[in-house]
Amino acid sequence: MEFRHLGRSGLLISEIAYGNWITHGSQIEEEAALDCVRAALDVGITTFDTADVYAGTKAESVLGRALKGERREGLEILTKVYWPTGPGRNDRGLSRKHIMESINGSLRRLQTDYVDLYQAHRYDYSTPLEETMEAFADVVHSGKAHYIGVSEWKASEIRAAHELARELKIQLVSNQPQYSMLWRVIEGDVVPTSQELGVSQIVFSPIAQGVLTGKYLPGQEPPAGSRATDTSGGATFIARFMSDEVLTRVQRLKPLAEQAGLSMAQLAVAWVLQNPNVSSAIIGASRPEQVQDNVKAAGVKLDAELLKAIDEIVEPITERDPAKTQSPAQRP
């Protein structure tokens, strides 16, 4: 496993992080989830990403049980706040009330005294940014989180939050966006701004919900048991990538993966890690062997010729519009 600094902080995280969006507490049984976490630990992953909203708070509880007994100082545990976690009008957003109540709930479910990174899961347009950042500062100064991050924030929002964080003497070190060969909306504005400010990307969906594995074939029904057939929510998020045009071009990546000595999934994960502003790629898994396969992308260097060949294949199907940041359809 290779490790990278998170932003300009001294914190090192594993290039491959394990995330439990969709899977833990919903798509797979707990024993399978625990097997996947054990597999992640066995291959050297130390960074684990979750959120209070995943599986209606169940995902944090599963992760907490899976990591129980591990040396806490050897792990980096990341969680998030924003989406509704209860029926009340204040059980959502980035108000001081919700942040303070949510961090306590997350720590209880994760069975830990602190998280390494506490992230604003989306920007809250109904709460003053000053209120949000002051609450985050109190979370950090009370020892309940070491660092602050955001997820799917626009460049201007990251800049404003970063300025407030400096004034409040806390470190805003990361953004967690969707990023893959097929979804490159952060490259135009978010990445240049983040590089200037010393903020890293911790990216989700590097395999485009599984599409970049090549297992979905144009003109054919999705394989039984795959995410595209998941009625609990997985199929909703993968739908944008399931056109025959996209699937046909993805098949053309197979010879390039073979040429590089990589599986399709490894190629996809290695591709996002070529971006120097990316500190870690989050992988999810429903089976331990998926973890064992994806982790082999750590430390891989793709040469310029291969990267150019990939671009030539996927450019017609790649989304680059910065306005697609914070798409309402995304809830990872």
Coordinates of C-alpha atoms in Angstrom, one line a residue:
M1 CA 0.0 0.0 0.0
E2 CA 1.2 3.5 -0.8
F3 CA 0.2 6.6 1.3
R4 CA -0.3 10.2 0.5
H5 CA -0.6 13.4 2.6
L6 CA -4.1 14.8 2.9
G7 CA -3.9 18.3 1.7
R8 CA -1.1 20.3 3.2
S9 CA -1.6 18.5 6.5
G10 CA 0.7 16.0 8.1
L11 CA -2.0 13.3 8.0
L12 CA -1.2 10.3 5.7
I13 CA -4.0 8.2 4.3
S14 CA -3.9 5.1 2.2
E15 CA -4.1 5.6 -1.6
I16 CA -7.0 3.2 -1.6
A17 CA -9.7 3.9 1.0
Y18 CA -12.5 1.5 1.8
G19 CA -16.0 3.0 1.7
N20 CA -19.3 1.5 2.7
W21 CA -21.9 3.6 0.8
I22 CA -24.8 1.4 -0.4
T23 CA -23.2 -1.9 0.8
H24 CA -23.0 -2.0 4.6
G25 CA -26.4 -2.2 6.3
S26 CA -28.3 -2.5 3.1
Q27 CA -27.0 -4.3 0.0
I28 CA -25.0 -7.0 1.7
E29 CA -25.4 -9.0 4.9
E30 CA -23.3 -7.9 7.9
E31 CA -21.0 -11.0 7.8
A32 CA -20.1 -10.2 4.2
A33 CA -19.5 -6.6 5.2
L34 CA -17.2 -7.7 8.0
D35 CA -15.3 -10.0 5.6
C36 CA -14.7 -7.1 3.2
V37 CA -13.4 -4.9 6.0
R38 CA -11.1 -7.6 7.2
A39 CA -9.9 -8.0 3.6
A40 CA -9.2 -4.3 3.4
L41 CA -7.2 -4.4 6.6
D42 CA -5.3 -7.5 5.4
V43 CA -4.1 -5.7 2.2
G44 CA -2.9 -2.6 4.0
I45 CA -5.9 -0.2 3.8
T46 CA -6.0 2.0 6.8
T47 CA -8.5 4.7 5.6
F48 CA -12.2 3.9 6.0
D49 CA -14.9 6.3 4.8
T50 CA -18.6 6.3 5.8
A51 CA -21.4 8.7 6.5
D52 CA -24.2 9.1 9.0
V53 CA -26.9 8.8 6.2
Y54 CA -25.6 5.6 4.7
A55 CA -28.2 2.9 5.2
G56 CA -30.1 5.2 7.6
T57 CA -27.1 5.3 10.1
K58 CA -26.7 1.5 10.0
A59 CA -23.5 1.7 7.9
E60 CA -21.6 3.5 10.6
S61 CA -22.6 0.9 13.1
V62 CA -21.5 -1.9 10.9
L63 CA -18.1 -0.2 10.4
G64 CA -17.7 0.4 14.1
R65 CA -18.3 -3.3 14.8
A66 CA -15.9 -4.3 12.0
L67 CA -13.1 -2.2 13.3
K68 CA -13.6 -2.9 17.0
G69 CA -10.4 -4.3 18.4
E70 CA -8.1 -2.7 15.8
R71 CA -5.4 -0.3 17.0
R72 CA -7.2 3.1 16.7
E73 CA -4.0 5.1 16.1
G74 CA -3.3 2.9 13.0
L75 CA -6.6 3.8 11.3
E76 CA -8.0 6.9 9.6
I77 CA -11.8 7.0 10.0
L78 CA -13.8 9.5 7.9
T79 CA -17.5 10.3 8.2
K80 CA -19.9 13.0 7.0
V81 CA -22.9 15.1 8.0
Y82 CA -25.7 16.8 6.0
W83 CA -28.3 14.5 4.7
P84 CA -31.4 13.6 6.9
T85 CA -30.8 11.1 9.7
G86 CA -34.2 11.4 11.3
P87 CA -37.8 12.7 10.8
G88 CA -37.3 16.1 12.5
R89 CA -36.9 19.4 10.7
N90 CA -33.5 19.9 12.3
D91 CA -32.3 16.3 11.5
R92 CA -30.6 17.5 8.4
G93 CA -28.3 20.2 7.0
L94 CA -25.3 22.0 8.5
S95 CA -26.8 24.0 11.3
R96 CA -24.9 24.1 14.6
K97 CA -27.6 21.9 16.2
H98 CA -27.4 19.2 13.6
I99 CA -23.6 19.1 13.4
M100 CA -23.3 18.9 17.2
E101 CA -25.9 16.2 17.5
S102 CA -24.6 14.3 14.4
I103 CA -21.0 14.1 15.5
N104 CA -22.0 12.6 18.8
G105 CA -24.2 10.0 17.1
S106 CA -21.5 9.1 14.6
L107 CA -18.9 8.6 17.4
R108 CA -21.3 6.4 19.3
R109 CA -22.1 4.2 16.3
L110 CA -18.4 4.0 15.2
Q111 CA -17.4 3.2 18.8
T112 CA -14.6 5.7 18.8
D113 CA -13.8 8.9 20.7
Y114 CA -12.9 10.9 17.5
V115 CA -12.9 10.8 13.7
D116 CA -9.8 11.7 11.7
L117 CA -11.9 13.7 9.2
Y118 CA -15.4 15.1 9.5
Q119 CA -16.9 16.1 6.2
A120 CA -19.8 18.4 5.1
H121 CA -21.6 16.0 2.8
R122 CA -23.0 18.8 0.7
Y123 CA -23.2 22.6 0.8
D124 CA -26.1 23.9 2.9
Y125 CA -27.6 26.9 1.1
S126 CA -30.1 27.4 4.0
T127 CA -27.5 27.9 6.8
P128 CA -24.9 30.7 6.9
L129 CA -21.4 29.3 6.1
E130 CA -20.1 31.1 9.2
E131 CA -22.4 29.1 11.5
T132 CA -21.4 25.8 9.9
M133 CA -17.6 26.5 10.1
E134 CA -17.9 27.7 13.7
A135 CA -19.6 24.5 14.6
F136 CA -16.9 22.5 12.8
A137 CA -14.3 24.5 14.7
D138 CA -15.9 23.5 18.0
V139 CA -15.9 19.9 16.9
V140 CA -12.2 20.0 16.2
H141 CA -11.3 22.0 19.3
S142 CA -13.2 19.6 21.5
G143 CA -11.1 16.7 20.1
K144 CA -14.0 15.0 18.3
A145 CA -12.4 15.4 14.9
H146 CA -8.9 16.2 13.8
Y147 CA -9.5 17.7 10.4
I148 CA -12.5 19.1 8.4
G149 CA -13.4 18.2 4.8
V150 CA -16.3 18.8 2.4
S151 CA -17.9 16.7 -0.3
E152 CA -19.1 17.8 -3.8
W153 CA -18.5 21.5 -3.0
K154 CA -17.9 24.0 -5.8
A155 CA -14.6 25.8 -6.1
S156 CA -16.0 29.1 -4.8
E157 CA -17.5 27.4 -1.8
I158 CA -14.3 25.6 -1.0
R159 CA -12.4 28.8 -1.2
A160 CA -14.8 30.6 1.2
A161 CA -14.8 27.7 3.7
H162 CA -11.0 27.5 3.6
E163 CA -10.7 31.2 4.4
L164 CA -13.0 30.8 7.4
A165 CA -11.2 27.7 8.6
R166 CA -7.9 29.6 8.7
E167 CA -9.5 32.3 10.8
L168 CA -11.0 29.7 13.1
K169 CA -7.6 27.9 13.4
I170 CA -8.8 24.6 11.9
Q171 CA -7.6 22.7 8.8
L172 CA -9.9 22.2 5.9
V173 CA -7.9 19.6 4.0
S174 CA -10.1 17.7 1.6
N175 CA -13.0 17.6 -0.8
Q176 CA -14.8 14.3 -1.7
P177 CA -16.1 14.4 -5.2
Q178 CA -17.2 11.8 -7.8
Y179 CA -14.3 11.3 -10.2
S180 CA -13.5 8.7 -12.9
M181 CA -12.6 8.4 -16.5
L182 CA -16.2 9.1 -17.3
W183 CA -16.9 11.9 -14.8
R184 CA -14.3 14.6 -14.8
V185 CA -16.3 17.7 -13.7
I186 CA -13.8 18.6 -11.0
E187 CA -10.9 19.1 -13.4
G188 CA -11.9 22.6 -14.7
D189 CA -12.4 24.6 -11.4
V190 CA -12.3 22.4 -8.3
V191 CA -8.9 20.9 -8.8
P192 CA -7.0 24.1 -9.6
T193 CA -8.6 25.9 -6.7
S194 CA -7.9 23.0 -4.4
Q195 CA -4.2 22.8 -5.5
E196 CA -3.8 26.5 -4.7
L197 CA -5.3 26.2 -1.3
G198 CA -3.7 22.9 -0.2
V199 CA -6.8 20.8 -0.4
S200 CA -6.8 17.2 -1.6
Q201 CA -9.5 15.2 -3.3
I202 CA -10.7 11.9 -1.8
V203 CA -12.6 10.6 -4.8
F204 CA -15.6 8.2 -4.9
S205 CA -16.9 6.0 -7.7
P206 CA -13.5 5.7 -9.5
I207 CA -14.9 2.7 -11.3
A208 CA -18.1 4.5 -12.2
Q209 CA -20.3 2.3 -10.1
G210 CA -18.8 -0.8 -11.7
V211 CA -19.2 0.2 -15.3
L212 CA -15.5 0.6 -15.8
T213 CA -15.0 -3.1 -14.9
G214 CA -16.4 -3.9 -18.3
K215 CA -18.9 -6.4 -16.9
Y216 CA -21.8 -4.6 -18.4
L217 CA -22.2 -5.3 -22.1
P218 CA -24.0 -3.2 -24.7
G219 CA -27.3 -4.6 -25.7
Q220 CA -27.4 -7.2 -22.9
E221 CA -29.2 -7.3 -19.5
P222 CA -27.0 -6.5 -16.5
P223 CA -25.5 -9.6 -14.7
A224 CA -27.8 -11.0 -12.0
G225 CA -26.8 -9.6 -8.6
S226 CA -24.9 -6.6 -10.0
R227 CA -25.3 -3.0 -8.8
A228 CA -27.4 -2.2 -11.9
T229 CA -30.0 -4.7 -10.7
D230 CA -30.0 -3.5 -7.0
T231 CA -33.5 -2.2 -6.1
S232 CA -32.3 -0.8 -2.8
G233 CA -30.7 2.2 -4.6
G234 CA -27.6 1.1 -6.5
A235 CA -29.4 1.0 -9.9
T236 CA -30.4 4.6 -9.6
F237 CA -26.9 5.9 -9.3
I238 CA -25.4 3.7 -12.1
A239 CA -28.2 4.5 -14.6
R240 CA -26.4 7.5 -16.2
F241 CA -23.6 5.2 -17.4
M242 CA -25.7 2.4 -18.8
S243 CA -26.2 3.6 -22.4
D244 CA -25.0 1.4 -25.2
E245 CA -22.6 4.2 -26.4
V246 CA -20.9 4.3 -23.0
L247 CA -20.8 0.5 -22.6
T248 CA -19.4 0.0 -26.1
R249 CA -16.5 2.5 -25.5
V250 CA -15.7 1.0 -22.2
Q251 CA -15.2 -2.4 -23.9
R252 CA -12.5 -0.7 -26.0
L253 CA -10.5 -0.1 -22.8
K254 CA -10.0 -3.9 -22.3
P255 CA -6.9 -4.2 -24.6
L256 CA -5.3 -1.2 -22.9
A257 CA -5.8 -2.8 -19.4
E258 CA -4.3 -6.0 -20.7
Q259 CA -1.4 -4.1 -22.2
A260 CA -0.7 -2.5 -18.8
G261 CA -1.1 -5.9 -17.0
L262 CA -4.1 -4.7 -15.0
S263 CA -7.7 -5.7 -14.6
M264 CA -10.2 -3.2 -15.9
A265 CA -11.0 -2.1 -12.3
Q266 CA -7.4 -1.7 -11.5
L267 CA -6.9 0.5 -14.5
A268 CA -9.8 2.7 -13.5
V269 CA -8.6 3.1 -9.9
A270 CA -5.0 3.7 -11.1
W271 CA -6.2 6.3 -13.5
V272 CA -7.7 8.6 -10.8
L273 CA -4.6 8.2 -8.8
Q274 CA -2.5 9.7 -11.6
N275 CA -4.0 13.1 -10.7
P276 CA -1.6 14.6 -8.2
N277 CA -4.4 16.4 -6.4
V278 CA -6.0 13.0 -5.5
S279 CA -4.9 11.7 -2.2
S280 CA -7.1 8.6 -2.2
A281 CA -9.6 6.6 -4.2
I282 CA -12.5 5.1 -2.3
I283 CA -13.5 1.6 -3.3
G284 CA -16.6 -0.3 -2.2
A285 CA -17.1 -4.0 -2.2
S286 CA -19.6 -6.7 -1.7
R287 CA -17.0 -9.5 -1.8
P288 CA -13.4 -9.6 -0.3
E289 CA -12.0 -10.5 -3.7
Q290 CA -13.1 -7.2 -5.1
V291 CA -11.0 -5.4 -2.4
Q292 CA -8.0 -7.7 -3.2
D293 CA -8.3 -6.9 -6.9
N294 CA -8.8 -3.1 -6.6
V295 CA -6.0 -2.6 -4.1
K296 CA -3.4 -3.6 -6.7
A297 CA -3.9 -0.2 -8.3
A298 CA -1.9 1.4 -5.5
G299 CA 1.5 2.6 -6.6
V300 CA 0.8 2.0 -10.3
K301 CA 2.2 4.5 -12.7
L302 CA 0.5 4.8 -16.1
D303 CA 2.6 6.2 -18.9
A304 CA 1.7 9.2 -21.0
E305 CA 1.0 7.1 -24.1
L306 CA -1.5 4.9 -22.3
L307 CA -3.2 7.9 -20.7
K308 CA -3.6 9.5 -24.2
A309 CA -5.1 6.3 -25.6
I310 CA -7.6 6.2 -22.7
D311 CA -8.6 9.8 -23.4
E312 CA -9.1 9.1 -27.1
I313 CA -11.6 6.3 -26.3
V314 CA -13.6 7.9 -23.5
E315 CA -13.6 11.6 -24.5
P316 CA -17.0 11.4 -26.4
I317 CA -18.7 10.0 -23.3
T318 CA -16.9 11.9 -20.6
E319 CA -18.8 14.5 -18.5
R320 CA -16.7 17.6 -17.8
D321 CA -19.4 20.3 -17.1
P322 CA -18.4 21.9 -13.7
A323 CA -22.1 22.7 -13.2
K324 CA -22.7 19.0 -12.6
T325 CA -21.0 19.3 -9.2
Q326 CA -23.5 18.7 -6.4
S327 CA -25.9 16.9 -8.8
P328 CA -29.1 16.2 -6.7
A329 CA -29.1 12.6 -7.9
Q330 CA -25.7 11.9 -6.2
R331 CA -25.9 10.9 -2.5
P332 CA -22.7 9.0 -1.8

